[in-house]
Every structure is written in C-alpha cells, then in structure tokens.
C-alpha cells in the first residue's frame, strides 16, 4: 500500500506551508479575526512608550492565538474528512480544538496584563 506522501524538500515544504496559510486565511473566519487581532495588537504594542523588551514580548505573544487557530482548523478539517455525521467523538475533537483557541487567547491576555504591568508599574 502506497502512502499519500509527497517528496519533501526545503522549497516544497515551504510551498506546502504557504499554501496551508493561504487556505486557512481565505476559508476560516476565525483565522481572519485572528489576523485582525494580530495587526491591531502589533500597532498597539509598538506604539506604547515602553522598552524594546516589552514590545518584543507583546509582539511574539500575538502569534500564540494564530498558531492555535491553525491547529484548530486542521483538527476540524480532519474530523470533517472522516465524517459529516454527528458523532460524539467528532464533537469532542472539535471542542478540544476550540478549547485550545480559548486557552491561547486567555494566555495572550495574561501575558499582555503582566507585561504592561511590568512596563508601567515596576
């Protein structure tokens, strides 16, 4: 049995990754909202009168929810590939992906709160 596995090279892997990013950007409303959050967050992070290290922490933390949303999209697509019927395990898998996004947004809020507190009050 042959596996559905293409030949990998650095350039092909990069193309696959960019294709995935484009596909998620075009077809996932939640990821589009994450992009808006990212852009607005970057503008805010770099317009604040704080030290560079705080700008860096705030900026890097904005990637966390985007990564979680990409993983969630992959889980949802995999579940949909297996079944469109309602199944308790499919629901649990999709709920776990949604939980990952929620936790990542909570972590983002926590990082921003601590970083801004340290930047302005310590």
CSV table of N, CA and C in Angstrom, one decimal:
chain,number,residue,atom,x,y,z
A,1,UNK,N,0.8,-1.2,0.0
A,1,UNK,CA,0.0,0.0,0.0
A,1,UNK,C,0.9,1.2,0.0
A,2,UNK,N,0.7,2.1,-1.0
A,2,UNK,CA,1.5,3.3,-1.1
A,2,UNK,C,0.9,4.4,-0.2
A,3,UNK,N,1.7,5.1,0.5
A,3,UNK,CA,1.3,6.2,1.3
A,3,UNK,C,1.1,7.5,0.5
A,4,UNK,N,0.1,8.3,0.9
A,4,UNK,CA,-0.1,9.6,0.2
A,4,UNK,C,0.9,10.6,0.8
A,5,UNK,N,2.2,10.4,0.4
A,5,UNK,CA,3.2,11.2,1.0
A,5,UNK,C,4.1,11.7,-0.1
A,6,UNK,N,4.1,13.0,-0.4
A,6,UNK,CA,4.9,13.6,-1.5
A,6,UNK,C,6.4,13.7,-1.0
A,7,UNK,N,7.2,13.9,-2.0
A,7,UNK,CA,8.6,14.0,-1.7
A,7,UNK,C,8.8,15.4,-1.1
A,8,UNK,N,9.7,15.4,-0.1
A,8,UNK,CA,9.9,16.6,0.7
A,8,UNK,C,11.3,17.2,0.4
A,9,UNK,N,11.3,18.5,0.1
A,9,UNK,CA,12.5,19.3,0.1
A,9,UNK,C,12.2,20.6,0.8
A,10,UNK,N,13.2,21.4,1.0
A,10,UNK,CA,13.0,22.7,1.7
A,10,UNK,C,12.1,23.6,1.0
A,11,UNK,N,12.2,23.6,-0.3
A,11,UNK,CA,11.3,24.5,-1.1
A,11,UNK,C,9.9,24.0,-1.2
A,12,UNK,N,9.8,22.7,-1.4
A,12,UNK,CA,8.4,22.1,-1.4
A,12,UNK,C,7.7,22.3,0.0
A,13,UNK,N,8.5,22.0,1.0
A,13,UNK,CA,7.9,22.2,2.4
A,13,UNK,C,7.4,23.6,2.6
A,14,UNK,N,8.2,24.6,2.2
A,14,UNK,CA,7.8,26.0,2.3
A,14,UNK,C,6.6,26.2,1.5
A,15,UNK,N,6.5,25.7,0.3
A,15,UNK,CA,5.3,25.9,-0.6
A,15,UNK,C,4.1,25.3,0.1
A,16,UNK,N,4.2,24.1,0.7
A,16,UNK,CA,3.1,23.4,1.3
A,16,UNK,C,2.6,24.3,2.5
A,17,UNK,N,3.6,24.8,3.3
A,17,UNK,CA,3.2,25.6,4.4
A,17,UNK,C,2.5,26.9,4.0
A,18,UNK,N,3.0,27.6,3.0
A,18,UNK,CA,2.4,28.8,2.5
A,18,UNK,C,1.0,28.5,1.9
A,19,UNK,N,0.9,27.4,1.2
A,19,UNK,CA,-0.5,27.0,0.7
A,19,UNK,C,-1.4,26.8,1.8
A,20,UNK,N,-1.0,26.2,2.9
A,20,UNK,CA,-1.8,26.0,4.1
A,20,UNK,C,-2.2,27.3,4.7
A,21,UNK,N,-1.3,28.2,4.8
A,21,UNK,CA,-1.6,29.5,5.4
A,21,UNK,C,-2.5,30.3,4.6
A,22,UNK,N,-2.4,30.2,3.3
A,22,UNK,CA,-3.3,30.9,2.3
A,22,UNK,C,-4.7,30.3,2.4
A,23,UNK,N,-4.8,29.0,2.5
A,23,UNK,CA,-6.1,28.3,2.5
A,23,UNK,C,-6.8,28.6,3.8
A,24,UNK,N,-6.1,28.6,4.9
A,24,UNK,CA,-6.8,28.9,6.2
A,24,UNK,C,-7.2,30.4,6.2
A,25,UNK,N,-6.3,31.3,5.7
A,25,UNK,CA,-6.6,32.7,5.6
A,25,UNK,C,-7.9,33.0,4.8
A,26,UNK,N,-8.0,32.3,3.7
A,26,UNK,CA,-9.2,32.5,2.8
A,26,UNK,C,-10.5,31.9,3.3
A,27,UNK,N,-10.4,30.8,4.0
A,27,UNK,CA,-11.6,30.0,4.3
A,27,UNK,C,-12.0,29.9,5.8
A,28,UNK,N,-11.3,30.5,6.7
A,28,UNK,CA,-11.6,30.4,8.1
A,28,UNK,C,-11.9,31.8,8.6
A,29,UNK,N,-13.1,32.1,8.9
A,29,UNK,CA,-13.5,33.4,9.5
A,29,UNK,C,-12.8,33.7,10.8
A,30,UNK,N,-12.6,32.6,11.6
A,30,UNK,CA,-12.0,32.8,12.9
A,30,UNK,C,-10.5,33.2,12.7
A,31,UNK,N,-9.8,32.6,11.7
A,31,UNK,CA,-8.4,33.0,11.5
A,31,UNK,C,-8.4,34.4,11.0
A,32,UNK,N,-9.3,34.8,10.2
A,32,UNK,CA,-9.3,36.2,9.7
A,32,UNK,C,-9.5,37.2,10.9
A,33,UNK,N,-10.3,36.8,11.9
A,33,UNK,CA,-10.4,37.6,13.1
A,33,UNK,C,-9.0,37.6,13.8
A,34,UNK,N,-8.4,36.5,13.8
A,34,UNK,CA,-7.0,36.4,14.5
A,34,UNK,C,-6.0,37.3,13.8
A,35,UNK,N,-6.1,37.4,12.5
A,35,UNK,CA,-5.3,38.3,11.7
A,35,UNK,C,-5.5,39.8,12.1
A,36,UNK,N,-6.8,40.1,12.3
A,36,UNK,CA,-7.2,41.5,12.7
A,36,UNK,C,-6.6,41.7,14.1
A,37,UNK,N,-6.8,40.8,15.0
A,37,UNK,CA,-6.3,40.9,16.4
A,37,UNK,C,-4.8,41.1,16.3
A,38,UNK,N,-4.1,40.3,15.5
A,38,UNK,CA,-2.7,40.4,15.3
A,38,UNK,C,-2.2,41.8,14.9
A,39,UNK,N,-2.9,42.3,13.8
A,39,UNK,CA,-2.5,43.6,13.3
A,39,UNK,C,-2.7,44.7,14.3
A,40,UNK,N,-3.9,44.7,14.9
A,40,UNK,CA,-4.3,45.8,15.9
A,40,UNK,C,-3.3,45.6,17.1
A,41,UNK,N,-3.1,44.4,17.5
A,41,UNK,CA,-2.1,44.2,18.6
A,41,UNK,C,-0.7,44.7,18.3
A,42,UNK,N,-0.3,44.5,17.1
A,42,UNK,CA,1.1,44.9,16.7
A,42,UNK,C,1.1,46.5,16.8
A,43,UNK,N,0.1,47.1,16.2
A,43,UNK,CA,0.1,48.6,16.2
A,43,UNK,C,0.1,49.1,17.6
A,44,UNK,N,-0.7,48.5,18.5
A,44,UNK,CA,-0.7,48.9,19.9
A,44,UNK,C,0.6,48.7,20.6
A,45,UNK,N,1.1,47.5,20.4
A,45,UNK,CA,2.4,47.1,21.1
A,45,UNK,C,3.5,48.0,20.7
A,46,UNK,N,3.6,48.4,19.4
A,46,UNK,CA,4.7,49.2,19.0
A,46,UNK,C,4.5,50.7,19.2
A,47,UNK,N,3.3,51.1,19.5
A,47,UNK,CA,3.0,52.5,19.7
A,47,UNK,C,3.1,52.9,21.2
A,48,UNK,N,3.2,51.9,22.1
A,48,UNK,CA,3.3,52.2,23.5
A,48,UNK,C,4.7,52.7,23.9
A,49,UNK,N,4.8,53.6,24.8
A,49,UNK,CA,6.1,54.2,25.2
A,49,UNK,C,6.8,53.2,26.3
A,50,UNK,N,7.2,52.1,25.8
A,50,UNK,CA,7.8,51.1,26.7
A,50,UNK,C,9.1,50.6,26.1
A,51,UNK,N,9.9,49.9,26.9
A,51,UNK,CA,11.2,49.4,26.5
A,51,UNK,C,11.0,48.3,25.4
A,52,UNK,N,12.1,48.2,24.6
A,52,UNK,CA,12.1,47.2,23.5
A,52,UNK,C,11.7,45.8,23.9
A,53,UNK,N,12.2,45.4,25.1
A,53,UNK,CA,11.9,44.0,25.5
A,53,UNK,C,10.4,43.8,25.7
A,54,UNK,N,9.7,44.8,26.2
A,54,UNK,CA,8.3,44.7,26.3
A,54,UNK,C,7.5,44.7,25.0
A,55,UNK,N,8.0,45.5,24.1
A,55,UNK,CA,7.5,45.4,22.7
A,55,UNK,C,7.6,44.0,22.1
A,56,UNK,N,8.8,43.4,22.3
A,56,UNK,CA,9.1,42.1,21.8
A,56,UNK,C,8.2,41.1,22.4
A,57,UNK,N,8.0,41.1,23.7
A,57,UNK,CA,7.1,40.1,24.4
A,57,UNK,C,5.7,40.3,23.9
A,58,UNK,N,5.2,41.5,23.8
A,58,UNK,CA,3.8,41.7,23.4
A,58,UNK,C,3.7,41.2,21.9
A,59,UNK,N,4.6,41.5,21.1
A,59,UNK,CA,4.6,41.1,19.7
A,59,UNK,C,4.6,39.6,19.5
A,60,UNK,N,5.5,38.9,20.1
A,60,UNK,CA,5.7,37.5,20.0
A,60,UNK,C,4.4,36.8,20.5
A,61,UNK,N,3.8,37.3,21.6
A,61,UNK,CA,2.7,36.7,22.2
A,61,UNK,C,1.5,36.7,21.2
A,62,UNK,N,1.4,37.6,20.3
A,62,UNK,CA,0.3,37.7,19.3
A,62,UNK,C,0.3,36.5,18.4
A,63,UNK,N,1.4,35.8,18.2
A,63,UNK,CA,1.4,34.6,17.4
A,63,UNK,C,0.7,33.4,18.0
A,64,UNK,N,0.6,33.4,19.3
A,64,UNK,CA,0.1,32.2,20.0
A,64,UNK,C,-1.4,31.9,19.6
A,65,UNK,N,-2.3,32.8,19.6
A,65,UNK,CA,-3.7,32.5,19.1
A,65,UNK,C,-3.7,32.1,17.7
A,66,UNK,N,-2.9,32.7,16.8
A,66,UNK,CA,-2.9,32.4,15.4
A,66,UNK,C,-2.5,30.9,15.2
A,67,UNK,N,-1.4,30.5,15.9
A,67,UNK,CA,-1.0,29.1,15.8
A,67,UNK,C,-2.1,28.2,16.3
A,68,UNK,N,-2.7,28.5,17.4
A,68,UNK,CA,-3.8,27.7,18.0
A,68,UNK,C,-5.0,27.6,17.0
A,69,UNK,N,-5.3,28.7,16.3
A,69,UNK,CA,-6.4,28.7,15.3
A,69,UNK,C,-6.0,27.8,14.1
A,70,UNK,N,-4.8,27.8,13.7
A,70,UNK,CA,-4.3,26.9,12.6
A,70,UNK,C,-4.5,25.5,13.0
A,71,UNK,N,-4.1,25.1,14.2
A,71,UNK,CA,-4.2,23.7,14.7
A,71,UNK,C,-5.7,23.4,14.8
A,72,UNK,N,-6.5,24.3,15.3
A,72,UNK,CA,-8.0,24.0,15.4
A,72,UNK,C,-8.5,23.8,14.0
A,73,UNK,N,-8.1,24.6,13.0
A,73,UNK,CA,-8.6,24.4,11.6
A,73,UNK,C,-8.2,23.0,11.1
A,74,UNK,N,-7.0,22.6,11.4
A,74,UNK,CA,-6.5,21.3,11.0
A,74,UNK,C,-7.4,20.1,11.6
A,75,UNK,N,-7.7,20.3,12.9
A,75,UNK,CA,-8.5,19.3,13.6
A,75,UNK,C,-9.9,19.2,12.9
A,76,UNK,N,-10.5,20.4,12.7
A,76,UNK,CA,-11.8,20.5,12.1
A,76,UNK,C,-11.8,19.8,10.7
A,77,UNK,N,-10.8,20.1,9.9
A,77,UNK,CA,-10.8,19.5,8.6
A,77,UNK,C,-10.6,18.0,8.6
A,78,UNK,N,-9.8,17.5,9.6
A,78,UNK,CA,-9.6,16.1,9.7
A,78,UNK,C,-10.9,15.4,10.1
A,79,UNK,N,-11.6,16.0,11.1
A,79,UNK,CA,-12.8,15.4,11.5
A,79,UNK,C,-13.8,15.4,10.4
A,80,UNK,N,-13.9,16.5,9.7
A,80,UNK,CA,-14.9,16.6,8.5
A,80,UNK,C,-14.5,15.6,7.4
A,81,UNK,N,-13.2,15.3,7.3
A,81,UNK,CA,-12.8,14.3,6.3
A,81,UNK,C,-13.3,12.9,6.7
A,82,UNK,N,-13.3,12.6,7.9
A,82,UNK,CA,-13.8,11.3,8.4
A,82,UNK,C,-15.3,11.2,8.4
A,83,UNK,N,-16.0,12.2,8.9
A,83,UNK,CA,-17.5,12.1,8.9
A,83,UNK,C,-18.1,13.5,9.0
A,84,UNK,N,-19.3,13.6,8.3
A,84,UNK,CA,-20.1,14.8,8.4
A,84,UNK,C,-21.3,14.5,9.4
A,85,UNK,N,-21.4,13.3,9.7
A,85,UNK,CA,-22.5,12.9,10.6
A,85,UNK,C,-22.1,13.4,12.0
A,86,UNK,N,-23.2,13.6,12.9
A,86,UNK,CA,-22.9,13.9,14.2
A,86,UNK,C,-22.4,12.7,15.0
A,87,UNK,N,-21.3,12.9,15.6
A,87,UNK,CA,-20.7,11.8,16.4
A,87,UNK,C,-20.1,12.4,17.6
A,88,UNK,N,-20.3,11.7,18.7
A,88,UNK,CA,-19.8,12.3,20.0
A,88,UNK,C,-18.3,12.5,20.0
A,89,UNK,N,-17.5,11.6,19.4
A,89,UNK,CA,-16.0,11.8,19.4
A,89,UNK,C,-15.6,12.9,18.5
A,90,UNK,N,-16.4,13.1,17.4
A,90,UNK,CA,-16.1,14.2,16.5
A,90,UNK,C,-16.3,15.5,17.2
A,91,UNK,N,-17.4,15.6,17.9
A,91,UNK,CA,-17.8,16.8,18.7
A,91,UNK,C,-16.7,17.1,19.7
A,92,UNK,N,-16.2,16.0,20.4
A,92,UNK,CA,-15.2,16.2,21.4
A,92,UNK,C,-13.9,16.7,20.8
A,93,UNK,N,-13.5,16.2,19.6
A,93,UNK,CA,-12.3,16.6,19.0
A,93,UNK,C,-12.4,18.1,18.6
A,94,UNK,N,-13.5,18.5,18.0
A,94,UNK,CA,-13.7,19.9,17.6
A,94,UNK,C,-13.8,20.8,18.8
A,95,UNK,N,-14.4,20.3,19.9
A,95,UNK,CA,-14.5,21.1,21.1
A,95,UNK,C,-13.1,21.3,21.7
A,96,UNK,N,-12.3,20.3,21.6
A,96,UNK,CA,-10.9,20.4,22.2
A,96,UNK,C,-10.1,21.4,21.4
A,97,UNK,N,-10.3,21.4,20.0
A,97,UNK,CA,-9.6,22.4,19.2
A,97,UNK,C,-10.1,23.8,19.6
A,98,UNK,N,-11.4,24.0,19.8
A,98,UNK,CA,-11.9,25.3,20.3
A,98,UNK,C,-11.4,25.7,21.6
A,99,UNK,N,-11.2,24.7,22.5
A,99,UNK,CA,-10.7,25.0,23.8
A,99,UNK,C,-9.2,25.4,23.7
A,100,UNK,N,-8.5,24.9,22.8
A,100,UNK,CA,-7.1,25.3,22.6
A,100,UNK,C,-7.1,26.8,22.2
A,101,UNK,N,-8.0,27.2,21.3
A,101,UNK,CA,-8.0,28.6,20.9
A,101,UNK,C,-8.4,29.5,22.1
A,102,UNK,N,-9.4,29.1,22.9
A,102,UNK,CA,-9.8,29.8,24.1
A,102,UNK,C,-8.6,30.0,25.1
A,103,UNK,N,-7.9,28.9,25.3
A,103,UNK,CA,-6.8,28.9,26.3
A,103,UNK,C,-5.7,29.8,25.7
A,104,UNK,N,-5.4,29.8,24.4
A,104,UNK,CA,-4.4,30.6,23.8
A,104,UNK,C,-4.8,32.1,24.0
A,105,UNK,N,-6.0,32.4,23.8
A,105,UNK,CA,-6.5,33.8,24.0
A,105,UNK,C,-6.4,34.3,25.4
A,106,UNK,N,-6.7,33.4,26.3
A,106,UNK,CA,-6.5,33.6,27.8
A,106,UNK,C,-5.1,33.9,28.1
A,107,UNK,N,-4.2,33.0,27.5
A,107,UNK,CA,-2.7,33.2,27.8
A,107,UNK,C,-2.3,34.5,27.2
A,108,UNK,N,-2.8,34.9,26.0
A,108,UNK,CA,-2.4,36.2,25.4
A,108,UNK,C,-2.8,37.4,26.4
A,109,UNK,N,-4.0,37.3,26.9
A,109,UNK,CA,-4.5,38.3,27.8
A,109,UNK,C,-3.6,38.4,29.1
A,110,UNK,N,-3.2,37.2,29.6
A,110,UNK,CA,-2.4,37.1,30.8
A,110,UNK,C,-1.0,37.7,30.5
A,111,UNK,N,-0.4,37.4,29.4
A,111,UNK,CA,0.9,37.9,29.0
A,111,UNK,C,0.9,39.4,28.9
A,112,UNK,N,-0.2,39.9,28.2
A,112,UNK,CA,-0.3,41.3,28.0
A,112,UNK,C,-0.5,42.0,29.3
A,113,UNK,N,-1.3,41.5,30.2
A,113,UNK,CA,-1.5,42.1,31.5
A,113,UNK,C,-0.2,42.2,32.3
A,114,UNK,N,0.5,41.1,32.4
A,114,UNK,CA,1.7,41.1,33.2
A,114,UNK,C,2.8,42.0,32.5
A,115,UNK,N,2.9,41.9,31.2
A,115,UNK,CA,3.9,42.7,30.6
A,115,UNK,C,3.6,44.2,30.7
A,116,UNK,N,2.4,44.6,30.5
A,116,UNK,CA,2.1,46.0,30.7
A,116,UNK,C,2.2,46.5,32.1
A,117,UNK,N,1.9,45.6,33.1
A,117,UNK,CA,2.1,46.0,34.5
A,117,UNK,C,3.6,46.2,34.7
A,118,UNK,N,4.4,45.2,34.3
A,118,UNK,CA,5.8,45.4,34.5
A,118,UNK,C,6.4,46.6,33.8
A,119,UNK,N,5.9,46.9,32.6
A,119,UNK,CA,6.4,48.1,31.8
A,119,UNK,C,6.1,49.4,32.5
A,120,UNK,N,4.9,49.5,33.1
A,120,UNK,CA,4.4,50.8,33.6
A,120,UNK,C,4.5,50.9,35.1
A,121,UNK,N,4.5,49.8,35.8
A,121,UNK,CA,4.4,50.0,37.3
A,121,UNK,C,5.6,49.4,38.1
A,122,UNK,N,6.5,48.7,37.4
A,122,UNK,CA,7.7,48.2,38.1
A,122,UNK,C,8.9,48.9,37.8
